[in-house]
XYZ file of C-alpha atoms in Angstrom:
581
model
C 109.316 131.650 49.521
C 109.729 128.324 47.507
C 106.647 127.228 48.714
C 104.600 130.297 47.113
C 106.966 129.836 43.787
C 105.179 126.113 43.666
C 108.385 124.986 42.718
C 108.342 121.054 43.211
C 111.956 120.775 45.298
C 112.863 117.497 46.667
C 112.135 117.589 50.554
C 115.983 117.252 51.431
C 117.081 119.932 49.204
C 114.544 122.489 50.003
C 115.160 121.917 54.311
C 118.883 121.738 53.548
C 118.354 125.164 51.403
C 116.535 126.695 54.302
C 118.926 124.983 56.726
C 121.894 127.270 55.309
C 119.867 131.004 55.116
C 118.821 130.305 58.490
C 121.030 131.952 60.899
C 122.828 128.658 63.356
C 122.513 130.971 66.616
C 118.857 132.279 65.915
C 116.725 130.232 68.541
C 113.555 128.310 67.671
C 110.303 129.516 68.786
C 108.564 127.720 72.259
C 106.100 125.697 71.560
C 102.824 127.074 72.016
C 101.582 125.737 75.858
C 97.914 124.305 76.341
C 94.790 126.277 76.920
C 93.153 126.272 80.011
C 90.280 124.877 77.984
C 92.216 122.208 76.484
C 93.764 120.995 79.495
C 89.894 120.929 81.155
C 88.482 118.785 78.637
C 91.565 116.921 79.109
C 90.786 116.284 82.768
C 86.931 115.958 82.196
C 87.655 112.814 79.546
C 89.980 111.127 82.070
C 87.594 111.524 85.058
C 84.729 110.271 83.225
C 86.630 107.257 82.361
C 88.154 106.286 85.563
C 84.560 106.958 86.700
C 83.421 104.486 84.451
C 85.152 101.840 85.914
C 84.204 102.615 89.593
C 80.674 102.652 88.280
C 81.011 98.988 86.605
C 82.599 97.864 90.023
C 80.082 99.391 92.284
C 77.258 98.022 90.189
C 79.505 94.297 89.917
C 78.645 91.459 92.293
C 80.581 91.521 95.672
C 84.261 91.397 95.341
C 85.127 88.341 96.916
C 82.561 86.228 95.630
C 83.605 87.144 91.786
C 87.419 86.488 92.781
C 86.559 83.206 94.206
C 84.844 81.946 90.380
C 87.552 83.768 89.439
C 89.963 81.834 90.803
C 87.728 78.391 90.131
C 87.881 78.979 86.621
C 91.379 80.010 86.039
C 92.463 76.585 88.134
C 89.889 74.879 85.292
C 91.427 76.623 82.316
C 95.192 75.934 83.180
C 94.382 72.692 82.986
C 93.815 72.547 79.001
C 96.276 76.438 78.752
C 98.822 75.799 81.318
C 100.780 79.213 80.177
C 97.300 81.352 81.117
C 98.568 84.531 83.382
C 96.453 84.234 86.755
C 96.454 88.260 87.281
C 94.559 88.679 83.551
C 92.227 85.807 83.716
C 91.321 87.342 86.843
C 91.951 91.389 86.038
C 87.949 92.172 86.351
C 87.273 90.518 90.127
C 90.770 92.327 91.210
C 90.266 95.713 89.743
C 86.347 95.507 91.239
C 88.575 94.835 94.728
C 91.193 97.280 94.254
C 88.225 99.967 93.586
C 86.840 99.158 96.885
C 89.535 98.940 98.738
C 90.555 102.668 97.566
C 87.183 103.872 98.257
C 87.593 102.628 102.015
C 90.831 104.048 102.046
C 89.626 107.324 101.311
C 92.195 107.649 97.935
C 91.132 110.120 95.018
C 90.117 107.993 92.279
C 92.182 110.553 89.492
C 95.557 110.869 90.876
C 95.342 107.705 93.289
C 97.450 109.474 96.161
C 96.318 108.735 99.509
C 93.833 111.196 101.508
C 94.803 114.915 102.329
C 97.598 114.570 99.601
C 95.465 115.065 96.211
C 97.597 116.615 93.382
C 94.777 116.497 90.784
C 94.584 120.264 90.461
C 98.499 120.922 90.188
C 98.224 117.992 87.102
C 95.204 120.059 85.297
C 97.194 123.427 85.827
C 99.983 124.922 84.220
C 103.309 123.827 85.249
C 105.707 125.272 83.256
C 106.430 127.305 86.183
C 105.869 125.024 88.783
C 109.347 122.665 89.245
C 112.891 123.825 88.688
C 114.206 121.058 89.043
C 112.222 119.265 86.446
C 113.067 121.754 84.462
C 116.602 121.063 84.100
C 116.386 116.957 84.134
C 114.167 117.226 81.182
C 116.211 119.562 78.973
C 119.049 116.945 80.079
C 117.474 114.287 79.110
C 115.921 116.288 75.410
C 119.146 117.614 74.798
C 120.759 114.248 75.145
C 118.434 112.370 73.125
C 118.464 115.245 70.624
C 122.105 114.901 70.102
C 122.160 110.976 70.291
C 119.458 110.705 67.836
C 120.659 113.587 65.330
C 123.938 112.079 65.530
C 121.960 108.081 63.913
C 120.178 109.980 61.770
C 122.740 112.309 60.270
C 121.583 115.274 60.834
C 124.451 117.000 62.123
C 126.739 115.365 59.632
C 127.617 117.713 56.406
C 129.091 115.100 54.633
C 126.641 112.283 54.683
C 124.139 112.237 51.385
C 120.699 112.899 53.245
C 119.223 112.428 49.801
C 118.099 108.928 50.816
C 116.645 109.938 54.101
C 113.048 108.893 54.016
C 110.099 111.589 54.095
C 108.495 111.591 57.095
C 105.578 113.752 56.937
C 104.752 117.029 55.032
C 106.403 120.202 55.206
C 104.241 122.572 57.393
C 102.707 119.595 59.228
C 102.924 117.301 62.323
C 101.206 113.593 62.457
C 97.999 113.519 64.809
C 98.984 111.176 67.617
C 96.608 108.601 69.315
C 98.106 107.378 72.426
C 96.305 104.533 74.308
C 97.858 103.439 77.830
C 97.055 100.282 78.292
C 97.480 99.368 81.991
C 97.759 95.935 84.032
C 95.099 95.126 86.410
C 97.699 95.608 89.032
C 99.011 99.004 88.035
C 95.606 100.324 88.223
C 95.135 102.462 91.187
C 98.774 102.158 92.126
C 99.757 105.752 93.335
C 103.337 105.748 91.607
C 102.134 104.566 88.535
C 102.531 107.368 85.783
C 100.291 106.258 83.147
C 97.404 108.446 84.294
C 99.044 111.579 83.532
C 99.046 110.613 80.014
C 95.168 111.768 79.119
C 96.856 115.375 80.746
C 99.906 115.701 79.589
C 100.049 114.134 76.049
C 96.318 114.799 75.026
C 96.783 118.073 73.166
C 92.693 118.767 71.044
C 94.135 121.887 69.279
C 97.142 119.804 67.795
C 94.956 116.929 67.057
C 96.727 114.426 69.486
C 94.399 112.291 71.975
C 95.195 109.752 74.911
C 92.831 107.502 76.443
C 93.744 105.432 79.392
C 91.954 101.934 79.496
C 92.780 99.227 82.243
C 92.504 95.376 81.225
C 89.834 93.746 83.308
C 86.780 95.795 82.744
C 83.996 95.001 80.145
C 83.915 98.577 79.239
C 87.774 98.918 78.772
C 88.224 96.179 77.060
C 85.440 96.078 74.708
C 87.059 99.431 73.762
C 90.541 98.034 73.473
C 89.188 95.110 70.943
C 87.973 97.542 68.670
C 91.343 99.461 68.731
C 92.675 96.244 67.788
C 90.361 95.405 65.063
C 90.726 99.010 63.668
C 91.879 99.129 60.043
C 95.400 99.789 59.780
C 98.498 99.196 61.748
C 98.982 100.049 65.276
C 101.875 100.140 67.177
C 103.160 99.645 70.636
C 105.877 101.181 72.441
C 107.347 98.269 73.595
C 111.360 96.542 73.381
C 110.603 93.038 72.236
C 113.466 91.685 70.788
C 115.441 93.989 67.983
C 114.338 92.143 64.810
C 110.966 92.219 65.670
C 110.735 95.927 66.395
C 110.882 98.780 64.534
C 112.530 102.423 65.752
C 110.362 105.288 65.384
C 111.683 107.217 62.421
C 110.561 103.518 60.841
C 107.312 104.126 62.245
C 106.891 107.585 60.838
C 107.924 106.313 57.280
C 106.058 103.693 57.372
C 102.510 105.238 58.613
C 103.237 108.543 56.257
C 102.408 109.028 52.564
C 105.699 109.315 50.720
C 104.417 111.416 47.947
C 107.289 111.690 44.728
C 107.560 115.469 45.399
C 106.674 118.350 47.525
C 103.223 119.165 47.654
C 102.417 123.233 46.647
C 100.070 123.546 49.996
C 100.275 121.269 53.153
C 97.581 118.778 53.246
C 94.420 119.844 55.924
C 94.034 118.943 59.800
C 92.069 115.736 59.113
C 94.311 114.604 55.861
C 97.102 114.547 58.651
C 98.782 110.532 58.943
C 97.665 109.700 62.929
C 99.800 107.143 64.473
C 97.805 105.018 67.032
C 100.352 103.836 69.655
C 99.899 101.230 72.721
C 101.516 101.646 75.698
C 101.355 98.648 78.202
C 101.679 100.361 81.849
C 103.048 97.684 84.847
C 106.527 96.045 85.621
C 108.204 94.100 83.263
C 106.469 90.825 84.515
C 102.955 92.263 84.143
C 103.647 94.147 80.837
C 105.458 91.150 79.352
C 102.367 88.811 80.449
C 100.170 91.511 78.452
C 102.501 92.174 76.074
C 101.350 88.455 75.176
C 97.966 88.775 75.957
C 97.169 91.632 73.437
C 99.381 90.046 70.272
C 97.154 87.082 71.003
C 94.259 88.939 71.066
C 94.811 90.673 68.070
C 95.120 87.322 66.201
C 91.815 85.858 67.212
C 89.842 89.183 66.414
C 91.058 89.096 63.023
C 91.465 85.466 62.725
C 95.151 84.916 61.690
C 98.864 84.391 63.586
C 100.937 85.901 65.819
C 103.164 86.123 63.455
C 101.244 87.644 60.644
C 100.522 90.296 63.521
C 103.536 91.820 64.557
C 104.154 92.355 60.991
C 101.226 94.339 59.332
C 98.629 94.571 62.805
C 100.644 95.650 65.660
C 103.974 97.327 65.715
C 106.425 96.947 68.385
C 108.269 100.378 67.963
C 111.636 100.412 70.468
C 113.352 103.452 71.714
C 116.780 104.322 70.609
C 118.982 102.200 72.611
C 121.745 105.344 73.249
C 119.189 107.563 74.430
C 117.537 104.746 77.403
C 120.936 103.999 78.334
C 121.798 107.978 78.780
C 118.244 108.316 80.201
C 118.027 109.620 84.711
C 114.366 108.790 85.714
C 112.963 111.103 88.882
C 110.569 109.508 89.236
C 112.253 106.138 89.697
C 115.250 107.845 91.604
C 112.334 108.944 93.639
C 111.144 105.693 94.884
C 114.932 104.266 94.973
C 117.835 106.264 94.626
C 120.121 105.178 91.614
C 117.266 103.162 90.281
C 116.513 105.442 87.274
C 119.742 104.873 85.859
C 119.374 104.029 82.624
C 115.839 103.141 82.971
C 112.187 105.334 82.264
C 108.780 104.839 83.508
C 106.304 104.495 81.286
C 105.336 108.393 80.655
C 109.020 109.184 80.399
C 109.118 106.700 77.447
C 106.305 108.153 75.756
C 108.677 111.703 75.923
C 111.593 109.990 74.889
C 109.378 108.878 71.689
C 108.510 112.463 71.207
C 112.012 113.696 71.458
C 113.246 111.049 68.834
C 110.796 111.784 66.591
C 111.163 115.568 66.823
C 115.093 114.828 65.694
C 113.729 113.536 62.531
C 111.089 115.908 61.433
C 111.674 117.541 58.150
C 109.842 121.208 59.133
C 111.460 123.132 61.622
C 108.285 124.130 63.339
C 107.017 120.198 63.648
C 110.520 119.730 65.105
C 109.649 122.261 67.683
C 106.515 121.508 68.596
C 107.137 117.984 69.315
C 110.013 118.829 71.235
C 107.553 121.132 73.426
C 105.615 118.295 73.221
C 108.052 116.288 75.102
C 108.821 119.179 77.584
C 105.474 119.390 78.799
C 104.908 115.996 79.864
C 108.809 115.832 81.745
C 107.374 118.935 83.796
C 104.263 117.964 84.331
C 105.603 115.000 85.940
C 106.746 117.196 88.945
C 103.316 116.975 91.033
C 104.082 113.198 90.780
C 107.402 113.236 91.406
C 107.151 115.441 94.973
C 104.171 113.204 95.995
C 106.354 109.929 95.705
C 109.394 111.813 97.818
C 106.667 112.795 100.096
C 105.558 109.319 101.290
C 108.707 107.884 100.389
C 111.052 110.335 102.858
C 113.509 108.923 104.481
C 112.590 105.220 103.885
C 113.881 106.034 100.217
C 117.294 105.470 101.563
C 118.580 102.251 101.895
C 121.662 102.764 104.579
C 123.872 99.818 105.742
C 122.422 98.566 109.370
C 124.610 99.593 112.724
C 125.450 96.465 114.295
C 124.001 96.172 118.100
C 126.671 95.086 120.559
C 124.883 92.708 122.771
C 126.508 89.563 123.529
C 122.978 87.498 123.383
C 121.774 89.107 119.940
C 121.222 85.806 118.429
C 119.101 84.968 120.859
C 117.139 88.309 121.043
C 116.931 87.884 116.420
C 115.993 84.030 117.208
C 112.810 84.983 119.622
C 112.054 87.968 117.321
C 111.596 85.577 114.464
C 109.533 83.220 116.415
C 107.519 85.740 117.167
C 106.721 87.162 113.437
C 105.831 83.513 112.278
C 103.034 84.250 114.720
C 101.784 87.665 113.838
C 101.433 87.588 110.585
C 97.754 89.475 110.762
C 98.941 91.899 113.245
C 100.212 94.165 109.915
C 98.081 95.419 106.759
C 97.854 92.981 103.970
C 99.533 94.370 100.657
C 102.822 96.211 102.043
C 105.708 96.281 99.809
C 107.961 98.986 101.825
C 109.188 98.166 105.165
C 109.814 101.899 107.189
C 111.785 99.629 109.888
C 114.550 98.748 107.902
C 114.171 100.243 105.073
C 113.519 97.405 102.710
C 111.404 97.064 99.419
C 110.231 93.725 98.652
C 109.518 92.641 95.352
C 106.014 91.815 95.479
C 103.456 91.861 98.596
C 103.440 88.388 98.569
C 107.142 88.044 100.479
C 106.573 90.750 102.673
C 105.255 88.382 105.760
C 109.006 86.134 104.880
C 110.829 89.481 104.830
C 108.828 90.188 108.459
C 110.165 86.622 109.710
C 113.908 87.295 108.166
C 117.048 87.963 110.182
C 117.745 91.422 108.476
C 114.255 93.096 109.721
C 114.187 91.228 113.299
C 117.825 92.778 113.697
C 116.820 96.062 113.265
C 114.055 95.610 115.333
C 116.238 95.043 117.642
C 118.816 98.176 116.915
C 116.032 100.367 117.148
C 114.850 98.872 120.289
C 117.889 99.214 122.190
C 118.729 102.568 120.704
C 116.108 104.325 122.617
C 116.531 105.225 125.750
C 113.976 102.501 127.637
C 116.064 99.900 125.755
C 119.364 100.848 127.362
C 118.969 97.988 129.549
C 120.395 94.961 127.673
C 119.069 92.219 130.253
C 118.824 88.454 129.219
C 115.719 87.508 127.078
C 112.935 86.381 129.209
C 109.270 86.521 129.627
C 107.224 88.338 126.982
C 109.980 91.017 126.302
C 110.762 89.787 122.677
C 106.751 90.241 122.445
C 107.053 93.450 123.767
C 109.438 95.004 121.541
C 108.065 93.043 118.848
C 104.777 95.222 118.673
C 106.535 98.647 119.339
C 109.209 98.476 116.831
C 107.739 95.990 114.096
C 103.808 96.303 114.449
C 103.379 99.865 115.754
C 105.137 101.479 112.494
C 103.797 98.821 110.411
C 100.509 99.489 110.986
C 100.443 103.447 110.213
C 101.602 102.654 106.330
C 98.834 102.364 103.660
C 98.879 99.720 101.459
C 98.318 100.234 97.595
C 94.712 98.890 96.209
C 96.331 96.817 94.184
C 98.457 95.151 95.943
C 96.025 94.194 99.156
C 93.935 92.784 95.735
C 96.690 90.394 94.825
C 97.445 89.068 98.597
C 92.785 88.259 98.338
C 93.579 86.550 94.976
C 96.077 84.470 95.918
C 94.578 83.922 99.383
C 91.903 82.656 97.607
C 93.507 80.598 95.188
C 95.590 78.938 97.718
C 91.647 77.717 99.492
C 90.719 76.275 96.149
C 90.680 72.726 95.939
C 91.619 71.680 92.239
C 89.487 68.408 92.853
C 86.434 69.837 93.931
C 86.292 72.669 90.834
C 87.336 69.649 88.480
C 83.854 67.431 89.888
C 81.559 70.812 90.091
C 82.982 72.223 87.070
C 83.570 69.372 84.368
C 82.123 66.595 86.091
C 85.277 64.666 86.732
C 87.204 63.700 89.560
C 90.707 63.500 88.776
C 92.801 66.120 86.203
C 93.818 63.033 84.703
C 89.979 62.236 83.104
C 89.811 65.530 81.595
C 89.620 65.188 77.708
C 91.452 68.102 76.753
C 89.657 69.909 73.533
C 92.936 70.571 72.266
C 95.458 67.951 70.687
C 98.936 68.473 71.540
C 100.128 69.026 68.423
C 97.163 72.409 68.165
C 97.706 74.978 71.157
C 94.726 76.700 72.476
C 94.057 80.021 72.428
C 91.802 82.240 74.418
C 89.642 84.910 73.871
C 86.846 87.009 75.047
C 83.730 85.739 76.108
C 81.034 88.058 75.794
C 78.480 85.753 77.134
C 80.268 85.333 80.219
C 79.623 88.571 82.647
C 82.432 88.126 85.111
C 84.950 88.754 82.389
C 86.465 85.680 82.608
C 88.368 84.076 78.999
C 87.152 80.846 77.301
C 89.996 78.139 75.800
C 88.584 76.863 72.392
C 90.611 75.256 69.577
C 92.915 77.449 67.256
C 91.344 75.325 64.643
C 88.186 77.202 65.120
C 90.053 80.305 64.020
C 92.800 79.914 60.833
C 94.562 76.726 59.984
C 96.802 74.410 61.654
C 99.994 75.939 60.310
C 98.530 79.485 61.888
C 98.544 77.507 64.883
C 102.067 76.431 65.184
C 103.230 79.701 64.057
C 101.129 81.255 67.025
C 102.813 78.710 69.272
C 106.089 79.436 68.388
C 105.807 83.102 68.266
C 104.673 82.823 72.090
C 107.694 80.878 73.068
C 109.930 82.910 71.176
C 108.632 86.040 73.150
């Protein structure tokens, strides 16, 4: 009605005019769901970029040989950058291996599940019928983080002046969202990781939104993800550096959208929409924090200025609101541990928790709707996910206090056990992280063999051992017994589990970086025989940087001076930005 008056309202007057004729108890309208066309072209852009990457790696060198230079050239390069990550100077030879090793494994290359368990067609489909119990975690968690959010913003308040709340897009409107997951070479092809149901679940073509999934290590990924980052305009990443370097997302929205100095008579077309181009670094919180770095540093040598200068007019760090995280009960991390989503969200639940926050602060009703729909649909279409973790997960999941075995000559039995495992360390797959004997979940692949050679496993080797009914006999340890229940209750169950690509990729890369002999890449590299002749390029006083080297085909990064770049103030700003991260 105002709106065909032309009557030039200020924003917060006219929604807190509509606000009162509009009935409290009157629901909103759903949010319209996704055509089976849009969610095909959905799928068909994701496939033929994962295929992309299999296609570079098939067509790459072998695997082995590339992480071996690899490996020679990071072991050069830390000389003159000691900080230089090993897993992204590496990223192309061990996403090449991880792409192999899932093709021998027999994995699906879209949902990266394991054979005979593919979900790929229950991700394209519609599932807004499909989980219950999705269903209610994710109106828990909207209707929590539409309360906690409301409640900063003043929404609910009748008191508070919302006369200086800041516009955050037109009426009649929502922003056109670009979502790009960016994903660690050692997230890629890992079968719990949840960044590759972003191209399904957040790219929305009739609503304008996209998402495009690009892993760091391949040329054609990362030529892609320089150009995103030498795009005009800010972009920002959903990220929690520290508070004073981040902004929340109703900042983001004011900052990205026009703030015209009244109410426009008609809303402005699709392609006059503000689009908000967001990063999202996929991996733990080591490997996103390592390319966390990685990117800001990027960023500053493709447009040739500081770190500092970055964060505050290139990229963004955008932070969730800390209420709604802390009230936040990840599935999919209860999944893999019980009690481990407390308080914590993988990275596709963060990307809904964005989506709820900025739905609290939308000035339209029907943009407040539809990006709370938004954030629906990708909570339930994490359910094919979620049921293929608890499938391979089962009863390992559970982490349950071990029975003690009542045998006077235990010790002995744990003592033999554990010479034994120092013995057969290649009697398991390489790349395990989950132990189905005792229920244990290392870390990282690397300490699975000392977990293997521990007292906690070797006892319940034992406990199981003498639990079944041939182990009822508790004679004294002798002869090749301890061997003998060593391969039925360690290496038997071991064996049967299937290793995720890229893990078995780390254990080659640092296999192979443990055979490389720092003095013999020094002599055949720089022609030197001890690290102590090398002439660094760099003066201590001007840190290095690194950046792309297109000449160089295996992907690998080139130190050169910051000099070559911006000044030697830029520099030391660069430097101290990187420490203070």
């Amino acid at each position: 009605f105002f709106r065909s008056l032309e009557v030039e309202l200020p924003v917060h007057l006219l929604s807190g005019i509509l606000g009162t004729l509009e009935p409290q108890s009157a629901p909103l309208p759903a949010a319209p769901a996704k055509s089976p066309e849009c969610r095909a072209l959905n799928a068909a852009c994701y496939r033929a970029a994962v295929d992309e990457i299999f296609a570079e790696a098939a067509g790459a060198a072998d695997a082995a040989q590339l992480m071996a230079n690899a490996t020679a050239a990071y072991v050069t390069s830390a000389l003159v950058e000691p900080s230089l990550d090993l897993l992204l100077h590496c990223a192309p030879a061990s996403v090449y291996a991880a792409c192999n090793i899932a093709t021998e494994q027999g994995r699906c290359r879209y949902c990266w599940a394991v054979r005979g368990h593919c979900y790929c067609a229950a991700v394209q489909g519609d599932t807004s019928d499909d989980a219950d119990e999705m269903k209610r975690v994710d109106s828990g968690i909207l209707m929590g983080a539409l309360r906690l959010n409301a409640a900063d913003h003043g929404v609910e308040s009748d008191e508070e002046d919302l006369s200086g709340r800041p516009l955050l897009m037109y009426t009649s409107t929502r922003p056109r969202l670009r979502w790009v997951m960016v994903v660690h070479p050692n997230e890629f092809l890992m079968s719990t990781s949840s960044a590759k149901l972003g191209p399904h679940l957040l790219s929305n073509p009739e609503a304008g939104d996209e998402c495009e999934l690009l892993v760091f290590g391949p040329s054609c990924h990362v030529d892609r993800l320089d150009s995103i980052l030498q795009s005009e305009g800010p972009v920002y990443m959903l990220y929690p550096l520290q508070k004073h370097l981040c902004i929340s997302v109703p900042e983001m929205l004011s900052e990205s959208t026009p703030a015209p100095a009244h109410q426009p008579s008609s809303a402005p077309a699709l392609d006059e929409r503000p689009t908000f181009t967001i990063l999202v670094p996929d991996g733990s919180w080591e490997c996103t924090r390592a390319l966390v770095r990685d990117l800001l540093d990027r960023a500053a040598c493709l447009n040739k200025t500081c770190i500092a200068d970055v964060l505050k007019s290139k990229i963004r760090p955008v932070r969730l609101n800390d209420s709604s995280v802390k009230g936040q009960e990840s599935p999919l991390l209860n999944a893999l541990r019980p009690g481990a989503g407390n308080g914590r969200a993988s990275t596709i639940e963060a990307c809904a928790m964005l989506l709820a926050e900025a739905s609290t602060v939308a000035v339209d009703p029907l943009v407040h709707v539809q990006l709370r729909g938004a954030a629906q649909d990708v909570l339930r279409g994490m359910a094919p996910l979620v049921r293929y973790v608890q499938s391979q997960v089962g009863e390992t999941g559970t982490k349950s206090a071990l029975s003690p075995v009542n045998l006077p000559n235990i010790n002995e039995w744990i003592d033999a056990l554990q010479t034994i495992a120092r013995t057969k360390a290649d009697d398991c797959p390489r790349g395990l992280r989950r132990c189905p004997v005792c229920n244990t979940v290392v870390s990282t692949p690397l300490n699975f063999q000392s977990h293997l050679e521990g007292r906690r496993h070797c006892a319940a080797v034992a406990r199981n051992h003498f639990a079944h009914e041939h182990g009822k006999d508790k004679c004294r340890l002798e002869g090749d017994k301890a061997a003998q229940m060593w391969s039925c209750c360690s290496t038997a169950p071991i064996s049967t589990c299937v290793p995720e690509p890229p893990d078995v990729a780390l254990v080659m890369l640092h296999t192979v970086l443990a055979q490389v002999q720092p003095a013999e890449v020094l002599k055949k590299h720089m022609g030197v025989d001890s690290p102590w002749d090398v002439a660094s390029p760099v003066t201590p006083d001007e840190p290095s940087r690194t950046t792309p080297d297109p000449a160089d085909g295996a992907g690998n990064r080139t130190t050169f001076p910051a000099s070559n770049l911006a000044t030697e103030s830029d520099a030391q700003d660069n430097y101290r930005a990187r420490r203070s991260l």
